[in-house]
XYZ file of C-alpha atoms in Angstrom:
505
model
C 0.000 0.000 0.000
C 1.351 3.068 -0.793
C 2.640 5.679 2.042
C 1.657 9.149 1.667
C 3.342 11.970 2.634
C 1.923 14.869 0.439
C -1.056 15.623 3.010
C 1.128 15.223 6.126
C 3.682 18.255 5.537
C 4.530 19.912 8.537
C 2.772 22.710 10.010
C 3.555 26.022 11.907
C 3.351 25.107 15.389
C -0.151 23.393 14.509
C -0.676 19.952 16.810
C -2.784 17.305 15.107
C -3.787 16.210 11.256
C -0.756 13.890 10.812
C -2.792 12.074 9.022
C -3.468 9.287 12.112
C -6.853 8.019 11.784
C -9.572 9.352 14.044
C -11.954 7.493 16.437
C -10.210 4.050 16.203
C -10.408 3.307 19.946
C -12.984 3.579 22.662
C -11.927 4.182 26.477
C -12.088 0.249 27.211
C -10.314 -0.407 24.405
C -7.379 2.408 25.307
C -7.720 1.095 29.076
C -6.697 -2.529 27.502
C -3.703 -0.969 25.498
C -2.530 0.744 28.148
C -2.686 -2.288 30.480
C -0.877 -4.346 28.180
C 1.849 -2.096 26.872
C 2.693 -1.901 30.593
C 2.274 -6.156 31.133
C 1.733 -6.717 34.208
C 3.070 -10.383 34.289
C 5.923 -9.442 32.266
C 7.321 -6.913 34.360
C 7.096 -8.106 37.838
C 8.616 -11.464 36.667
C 11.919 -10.029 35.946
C 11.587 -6.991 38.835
C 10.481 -8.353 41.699
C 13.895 -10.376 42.737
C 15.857 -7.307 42.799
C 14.003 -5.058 44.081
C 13.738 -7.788 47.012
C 17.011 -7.959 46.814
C 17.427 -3.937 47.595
C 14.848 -3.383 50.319
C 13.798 -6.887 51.565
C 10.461 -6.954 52.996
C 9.958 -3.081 52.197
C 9.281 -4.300 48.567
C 5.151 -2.885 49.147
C 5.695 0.500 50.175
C 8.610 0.792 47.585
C 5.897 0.207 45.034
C 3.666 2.979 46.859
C 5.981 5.287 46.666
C 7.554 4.334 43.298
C 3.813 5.355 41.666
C 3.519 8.523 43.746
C 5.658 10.647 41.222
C 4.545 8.271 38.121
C 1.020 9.455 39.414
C 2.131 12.911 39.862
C 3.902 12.714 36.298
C -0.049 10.970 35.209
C -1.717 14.047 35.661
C 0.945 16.454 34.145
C 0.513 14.774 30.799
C -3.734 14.721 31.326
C -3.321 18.032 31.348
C -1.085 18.857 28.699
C -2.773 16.143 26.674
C -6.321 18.195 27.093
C -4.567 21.450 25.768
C -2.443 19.988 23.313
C -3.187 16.754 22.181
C -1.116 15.617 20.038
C 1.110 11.642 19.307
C 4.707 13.376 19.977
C 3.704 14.367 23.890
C 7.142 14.750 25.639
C 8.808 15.918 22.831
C 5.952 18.439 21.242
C 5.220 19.661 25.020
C 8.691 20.258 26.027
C 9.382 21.919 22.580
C 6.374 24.773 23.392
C 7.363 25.080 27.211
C 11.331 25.042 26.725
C 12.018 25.192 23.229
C 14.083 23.052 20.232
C 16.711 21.390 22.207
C 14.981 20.892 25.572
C 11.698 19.418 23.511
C 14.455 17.350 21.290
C 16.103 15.530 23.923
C 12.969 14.928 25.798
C 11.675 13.147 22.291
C 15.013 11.267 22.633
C 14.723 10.414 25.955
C 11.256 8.582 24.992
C 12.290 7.039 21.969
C 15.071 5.540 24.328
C 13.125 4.605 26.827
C 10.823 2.603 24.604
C 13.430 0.619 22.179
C 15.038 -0.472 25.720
C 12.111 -2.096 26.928
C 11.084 -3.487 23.480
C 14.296 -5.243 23.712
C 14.043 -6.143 27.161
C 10.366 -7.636 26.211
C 11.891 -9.376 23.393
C 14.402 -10.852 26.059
C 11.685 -12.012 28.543
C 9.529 -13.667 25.510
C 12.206 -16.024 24.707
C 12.799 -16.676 27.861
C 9.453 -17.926 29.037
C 8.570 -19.160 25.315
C 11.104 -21.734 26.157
C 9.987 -22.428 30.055
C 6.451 -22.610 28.591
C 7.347 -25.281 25.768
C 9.006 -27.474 28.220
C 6.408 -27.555 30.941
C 4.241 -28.646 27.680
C 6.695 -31.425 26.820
C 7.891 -32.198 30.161
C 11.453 -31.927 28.561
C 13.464 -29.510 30.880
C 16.352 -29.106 28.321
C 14.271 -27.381 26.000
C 13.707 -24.881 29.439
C 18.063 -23.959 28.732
C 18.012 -23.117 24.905
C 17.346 -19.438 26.187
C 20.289 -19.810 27.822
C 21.940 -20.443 23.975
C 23.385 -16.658 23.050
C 22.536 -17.625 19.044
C 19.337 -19.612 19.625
C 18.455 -16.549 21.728
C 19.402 -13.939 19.424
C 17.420 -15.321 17.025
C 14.121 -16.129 18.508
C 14.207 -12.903 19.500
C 14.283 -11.174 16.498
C 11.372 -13.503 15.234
C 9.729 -12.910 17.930
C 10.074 -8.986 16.611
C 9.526 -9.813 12.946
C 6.015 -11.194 14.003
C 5.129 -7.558 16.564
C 6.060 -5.310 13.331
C 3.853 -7.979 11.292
C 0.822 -6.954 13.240
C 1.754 -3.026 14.100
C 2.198 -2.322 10.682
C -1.791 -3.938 10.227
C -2.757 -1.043 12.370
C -4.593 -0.305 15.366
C -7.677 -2.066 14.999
C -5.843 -5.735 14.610
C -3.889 -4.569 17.617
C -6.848 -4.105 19.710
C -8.893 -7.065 18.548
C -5.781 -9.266 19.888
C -5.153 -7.366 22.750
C -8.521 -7.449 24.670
C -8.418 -10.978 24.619
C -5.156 -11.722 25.793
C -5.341 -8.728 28.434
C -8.141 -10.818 30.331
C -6.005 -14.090 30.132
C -2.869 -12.013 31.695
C -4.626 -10.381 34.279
C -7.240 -13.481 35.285
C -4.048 -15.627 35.349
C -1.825 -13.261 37.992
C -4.980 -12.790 40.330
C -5.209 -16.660 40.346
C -1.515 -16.827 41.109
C -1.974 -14.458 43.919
C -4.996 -16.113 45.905
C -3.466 -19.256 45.461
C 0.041 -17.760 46.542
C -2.267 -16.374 49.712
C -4.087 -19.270 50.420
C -0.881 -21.133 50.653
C 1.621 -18.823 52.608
C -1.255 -18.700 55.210
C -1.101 -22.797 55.214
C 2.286 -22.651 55.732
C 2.773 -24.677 52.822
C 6.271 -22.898 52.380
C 9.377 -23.698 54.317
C 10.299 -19.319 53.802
C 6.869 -17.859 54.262
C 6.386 -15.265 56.159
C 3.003 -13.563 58.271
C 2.111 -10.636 56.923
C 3.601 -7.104 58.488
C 2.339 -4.176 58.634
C 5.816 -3.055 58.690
C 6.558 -3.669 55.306
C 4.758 -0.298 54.408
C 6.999 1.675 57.098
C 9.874 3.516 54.622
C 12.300 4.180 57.469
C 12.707 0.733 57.402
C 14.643 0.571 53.811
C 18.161 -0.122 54.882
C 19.743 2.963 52.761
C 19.445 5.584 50.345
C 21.272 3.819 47.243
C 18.841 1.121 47.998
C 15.720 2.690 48.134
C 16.832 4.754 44.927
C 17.809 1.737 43.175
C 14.300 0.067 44.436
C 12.513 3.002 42.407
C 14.208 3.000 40.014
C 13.106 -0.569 39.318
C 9.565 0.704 40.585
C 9.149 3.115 38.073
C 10.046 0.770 35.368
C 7.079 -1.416 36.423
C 4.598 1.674 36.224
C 5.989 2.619 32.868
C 3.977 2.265 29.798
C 0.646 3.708 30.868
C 1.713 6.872 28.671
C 0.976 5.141 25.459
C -2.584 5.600 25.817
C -1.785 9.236 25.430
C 0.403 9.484 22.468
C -2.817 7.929 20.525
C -5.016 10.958 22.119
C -5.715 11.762 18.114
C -6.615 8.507 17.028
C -8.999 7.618 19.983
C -12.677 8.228 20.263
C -13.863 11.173 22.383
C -9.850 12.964 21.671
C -8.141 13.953 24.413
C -10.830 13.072 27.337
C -10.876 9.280 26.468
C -7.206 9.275 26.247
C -6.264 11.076 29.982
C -9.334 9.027 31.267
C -7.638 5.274 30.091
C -4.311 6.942 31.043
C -5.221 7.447 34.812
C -7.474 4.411 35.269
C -4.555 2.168 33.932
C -2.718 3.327 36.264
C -4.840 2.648 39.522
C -5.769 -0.642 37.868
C -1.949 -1.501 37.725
C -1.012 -0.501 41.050
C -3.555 -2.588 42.755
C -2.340 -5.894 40.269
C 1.170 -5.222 41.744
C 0.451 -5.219 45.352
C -1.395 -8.106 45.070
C 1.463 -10.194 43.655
C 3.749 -8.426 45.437
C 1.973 -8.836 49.115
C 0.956 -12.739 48.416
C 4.637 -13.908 46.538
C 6.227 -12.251 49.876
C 3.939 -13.857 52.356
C 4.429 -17.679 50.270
C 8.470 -16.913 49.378
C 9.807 -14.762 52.405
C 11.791 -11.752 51.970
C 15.419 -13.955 52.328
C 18.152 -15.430 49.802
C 18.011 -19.092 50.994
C 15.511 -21.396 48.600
C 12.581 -19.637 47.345
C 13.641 -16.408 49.185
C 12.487 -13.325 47.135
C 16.065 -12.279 47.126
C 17.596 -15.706 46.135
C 19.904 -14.579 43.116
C 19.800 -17.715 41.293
C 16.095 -16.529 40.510
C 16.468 -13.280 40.434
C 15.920 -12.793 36.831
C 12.540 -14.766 36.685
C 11.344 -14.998 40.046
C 8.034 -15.968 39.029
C 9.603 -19.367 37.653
C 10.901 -20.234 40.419
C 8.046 -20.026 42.354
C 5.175 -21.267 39.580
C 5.574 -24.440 40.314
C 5.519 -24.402 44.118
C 2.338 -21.859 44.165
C 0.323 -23.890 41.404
C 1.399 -26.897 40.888
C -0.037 -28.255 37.760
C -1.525 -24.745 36.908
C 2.059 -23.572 36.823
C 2.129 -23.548 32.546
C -0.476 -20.598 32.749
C 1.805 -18.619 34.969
C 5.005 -18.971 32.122
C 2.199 -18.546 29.089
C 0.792 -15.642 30.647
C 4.490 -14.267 31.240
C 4.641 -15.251 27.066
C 1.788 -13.714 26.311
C 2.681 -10.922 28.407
C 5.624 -9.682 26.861
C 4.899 -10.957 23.757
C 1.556 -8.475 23.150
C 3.389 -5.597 25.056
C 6.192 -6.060 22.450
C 3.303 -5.234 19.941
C 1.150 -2.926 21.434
C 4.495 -1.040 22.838
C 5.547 -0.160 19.045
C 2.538 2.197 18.866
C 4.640 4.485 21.002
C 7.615 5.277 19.664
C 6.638 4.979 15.828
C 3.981 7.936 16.665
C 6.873 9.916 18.136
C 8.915 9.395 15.016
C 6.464 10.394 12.773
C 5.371 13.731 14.504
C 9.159 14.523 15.161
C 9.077 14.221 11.726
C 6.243 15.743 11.174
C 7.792 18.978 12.822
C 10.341 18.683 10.643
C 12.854 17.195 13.895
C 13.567 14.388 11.529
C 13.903 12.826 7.985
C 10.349 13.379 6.466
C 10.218 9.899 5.017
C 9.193 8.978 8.680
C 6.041 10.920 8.765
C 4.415 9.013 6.189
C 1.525 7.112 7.076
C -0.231 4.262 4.664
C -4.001 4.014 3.965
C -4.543 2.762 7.329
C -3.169 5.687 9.116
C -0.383 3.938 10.217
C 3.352 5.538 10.150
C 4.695 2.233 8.469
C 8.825 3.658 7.954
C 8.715 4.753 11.970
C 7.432 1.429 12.995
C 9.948 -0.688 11.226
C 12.684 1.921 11.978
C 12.077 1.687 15.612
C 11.713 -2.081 15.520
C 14.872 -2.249 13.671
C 16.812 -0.198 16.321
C 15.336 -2.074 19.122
C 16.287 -5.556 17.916
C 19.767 -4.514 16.917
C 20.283 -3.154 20.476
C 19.203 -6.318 22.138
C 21.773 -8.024 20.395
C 24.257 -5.694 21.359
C 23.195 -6.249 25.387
C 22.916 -9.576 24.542
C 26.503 -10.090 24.068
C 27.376 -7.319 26.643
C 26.103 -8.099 29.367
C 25.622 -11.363 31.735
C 22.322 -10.593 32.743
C 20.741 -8.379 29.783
C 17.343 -8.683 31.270
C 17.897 -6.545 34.918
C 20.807 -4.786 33.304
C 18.419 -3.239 30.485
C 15.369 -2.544 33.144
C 18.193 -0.285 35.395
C 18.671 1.495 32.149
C 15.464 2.118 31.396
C 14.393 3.395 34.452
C 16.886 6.100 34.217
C 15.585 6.994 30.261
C 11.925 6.855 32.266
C 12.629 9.210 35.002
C 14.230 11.638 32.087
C 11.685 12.008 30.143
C 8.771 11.711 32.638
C 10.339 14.876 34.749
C 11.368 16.781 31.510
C 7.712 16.346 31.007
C 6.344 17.189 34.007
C 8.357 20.288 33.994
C 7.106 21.167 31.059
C 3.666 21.510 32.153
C 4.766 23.215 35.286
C 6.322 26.058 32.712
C 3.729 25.811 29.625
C 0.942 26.329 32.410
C 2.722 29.078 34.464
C 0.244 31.871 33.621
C -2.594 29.962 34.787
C -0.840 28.420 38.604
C -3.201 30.811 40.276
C -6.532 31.248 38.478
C -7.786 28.523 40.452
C -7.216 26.493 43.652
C -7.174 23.579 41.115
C -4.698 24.886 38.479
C -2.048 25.617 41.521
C -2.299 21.702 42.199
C -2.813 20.333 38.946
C -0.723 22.750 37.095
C 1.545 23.432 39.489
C 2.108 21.677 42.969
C 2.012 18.203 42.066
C 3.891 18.302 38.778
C 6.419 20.283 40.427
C 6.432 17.457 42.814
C 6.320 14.424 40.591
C 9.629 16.189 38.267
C 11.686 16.661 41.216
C 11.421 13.324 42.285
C 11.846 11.265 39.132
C 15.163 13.706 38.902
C 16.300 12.369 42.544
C 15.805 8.788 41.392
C 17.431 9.594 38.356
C 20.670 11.293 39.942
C 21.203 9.075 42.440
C 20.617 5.930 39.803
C 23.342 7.711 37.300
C 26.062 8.155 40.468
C 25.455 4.198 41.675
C 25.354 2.964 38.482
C 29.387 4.084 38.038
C 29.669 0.961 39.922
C 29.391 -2.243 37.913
C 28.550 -3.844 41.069
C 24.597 -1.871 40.852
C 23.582 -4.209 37.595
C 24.852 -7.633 36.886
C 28.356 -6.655 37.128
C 29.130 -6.242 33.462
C 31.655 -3.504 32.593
C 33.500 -2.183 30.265
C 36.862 0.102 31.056
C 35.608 -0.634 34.774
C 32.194 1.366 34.363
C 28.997 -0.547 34.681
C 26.964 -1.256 31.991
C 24.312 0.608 33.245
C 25.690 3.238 33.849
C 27.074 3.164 30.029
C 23.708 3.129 28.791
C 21.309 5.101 30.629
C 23.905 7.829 30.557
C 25.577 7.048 27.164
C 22.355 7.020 25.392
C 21.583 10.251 26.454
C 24.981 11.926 25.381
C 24.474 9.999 21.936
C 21.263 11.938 21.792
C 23.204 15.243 22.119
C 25.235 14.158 19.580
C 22.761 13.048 17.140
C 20.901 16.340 18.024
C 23.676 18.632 16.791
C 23.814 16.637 13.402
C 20.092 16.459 12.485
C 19.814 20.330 13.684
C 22.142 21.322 10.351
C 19.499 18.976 8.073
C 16.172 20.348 9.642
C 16.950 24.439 10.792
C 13.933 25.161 10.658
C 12.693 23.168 14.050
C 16.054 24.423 15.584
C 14.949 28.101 15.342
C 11.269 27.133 16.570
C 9.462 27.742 13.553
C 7.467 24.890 13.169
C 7.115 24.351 17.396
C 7.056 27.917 18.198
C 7.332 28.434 22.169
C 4.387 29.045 23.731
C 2.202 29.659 27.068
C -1.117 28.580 28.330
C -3.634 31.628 29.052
């Protein structure tokens, strides 16, 4: 089908008529997106072991406070989102607030954060694609070909071939599979947790542990470094909910329906993860000894280890669920950055062959591009690093906390001649914003200045830096340098012509 880019040329500071389709999605539908772009299952399976492993039984309140900014950061985009709706968010918000280069590196920052985690979701689907198929065979071998560096490599990338198959169909395939296997994921992890419940009050665990209502008392994280660490893996879990925003012109009922999905998504997702949270530490226990929480020999898929022991024979819905999981968010998670491609491009931040969209409304070139980047970077890590998985969710919670506070900042500053024409503007527009960006830049700091260390991630290194720290940080100073060389191909952006700066009234 042909692309067409004639009708899509940039406009003067004018959000909208990229040439997305219109009214594609209802609010249950975006709700179900939203849910599944951030997969529940899929990202407490690899998160929950370290994060154990950094606060011990403090792992619930972490969680609280981990969504406290991320809720903060929620209603900063809602209300950017109902002023200027528009697919490029971060970067098209932080461009009118703080001009070019602020609203350029905040598009950066997103497009980062997103090809990490499609890579990381790549990672987890072969993982548990392989747990899954022996559990069905009763053949544990087959469990260790994800262990294989080339059998991995290259179920991953079909795993990616198939996710661009069905993006590039557009958004109504994606949301006929999605509700479907968004009711399998989250019917499957409440199951886990009742029976997880049921059983840690039977005592049917050597480790398990009454519950505390000390677990939700913060003074009780043993240090700084590990409660910033803890968030940082926090806010990785949280992440994702944003998606249902950056389709704000393609959803019926515009901006409303999209900050409506955006905010219930995120309530419905905090109460799935204290559920699994609260019942795996009651069944597991908090230590490193057997099916401790913080045991590192299943750190990286703690929910494997303890499938079995919670369900028993139900245990193969826990690893398909975990496939399924990360397998749909892969898909559902390219909507993201391919609609920040094409309206960076569409501002004329980028090369316009990216804001084309086919007959379906569907920017086709930025999908495959940002497939393309993701699956060569997971081959990178995957030769990098010794545990690619938690190595690659440190990362990205850095690139989150970015782009989140540049955003929330932004709506602080785009907003800052209407903080005091009502009680609700100084919270909305103001307090809690102000708030939510000045956390997520504390998380973010601290995360950057332990992450020098290899010792924070798996250990991997290179010139005795961390990995981590090499590519939350590196990526970023690659996007300053791929900044300067698209600013002397597309001036016109640069000097804020086509995203003028601007202030709400």
């Amino acid at each position: 089908m042909a692309l067409n880019t004639m009708e899509n040329m940039p406009g003067t500071g004018e959000v909208g008529k990229k040439g997305l389709k219109a009214g594609q999605v209802g609010l249950l539908s975006i709700i179900v997106l939203g849910i599944v772009t951030v997969a529940p299952a899929y990202t407490i399976a690899p998160s929950i072991g370290p994060i154990a492993a950094q606060v011990g039984p403090q792992m619930p309140i972490v969680l609280l406070v981990g969504f406290v900014p991320m809720f903060m950061v929620a209603l900063a985009y809602k209300e950017l989102n109902a002023a200027l709706p528009d697919s490029g968010t971060t970067f098209t918000w932080a461009s009118k607030a703080f001009g070019p280069w602020v609203g350029w590196m905040g598009g950066w920052g997103f497009l980062a954060a997103n090809i990490i985690v499609l890579s990381n979701l790549a990672g987890v689907a072969v993982d548990f694609f392989y747990r899954f198929v022996a559990d069905l065979t009763g053949n544990e071998a087959i469990a260790e070909l994800s262990q294989d560096k080339l059998v991995n490599v290259v179920t991953c990338l079909v795993f990616m071939a198939v996710a661009l198959w069905v993006s590039i169909r557009g958004l109504e395939t994606t949301r006929n599979v999605q509700v479907v296997l968004v009711v399998f994921q989250v019917g499957v992890m409440l199951l886990y947790s009742a029976m997880a419940l049921q059983k840690a009050i039977e005592g049917a665990s050597e480790t398990s542990v009454p519950f505390d209502w000390s677990w939700f008392d913060p003074s009780q994280i043993p240090s700084g470094g590990a409660l910033a660490a803890a968030l940082s893996l926090s806010i990785f879990l949280y992440w994702g909910w944003d998606m249902c925003l950056s389709m704000a012109e393609e959803t019926k009922g515009g901006h409303h329906t999209a900050g409506v999905g955006a905010t219930v998504t995120a309530a419905v997702i905090l109460a799935i993860y204290l559920a699994t949270t609260i019942a795996s530490l009651m069944f597991a226990g908090p230590g490193e000894e057997g099916l401790g929480l913080s045991n590192p020999d299943n750190s990286e898929n703690m929910l494997t280890a303890l499938a079995g022991p919670v369900m028993g024979p139900l245990a193969i819905l826990l690893s398909l669920t975990v496939l399924t999981s990360s397998a749909s968010s892969l898909q559902s998670t390219m909507v993201g950055p391919a609609r920040a491609l094409q309206a960076m491009a569409f501002y004329d931040a980028l090369p316009a062959r990216l804001r084309a969209v086919d007959g379906k409304g569907v920017p086709r070139v930025a999908v495959l591009l940002a497939g393309g980047i993701s699956a060569a970077f997971y081959v990178a890590m995957r030769l990098l690093s010794d545990n690619v998985l938690n190595d690659t969710i440190m990362a990205l919670g850095m690139m989150v906390c970015f782009y989140y506070a540049v955003t929330a900042f932004a709506c602080v500053w785009y907003f800052r001649r209407t903080w005091f024409g009502s009680a609700r503007h100084a919270v909305m527009r103001l307090a809690l914003p102000l708030l939510g960006g000045i956390g997520l830049t504390a998380v973010f700091v601290q995360t950057a200045v332990d992450s020098i260390d290899p010792a924070f991630g798996s250990g991997s290194e290179i010139g005795g830096v961390g990995l981590v720290f090499i590519v939350g940080v590196g990526i970023l100073a690659l996007g300053v340098l791929v900044m300067l060389a698209v600013r002397g191909r597309h001036p016109e952006f640069f000097r804020g012509r086509t995203v003028p700066l601007e202030a709400a009234e």
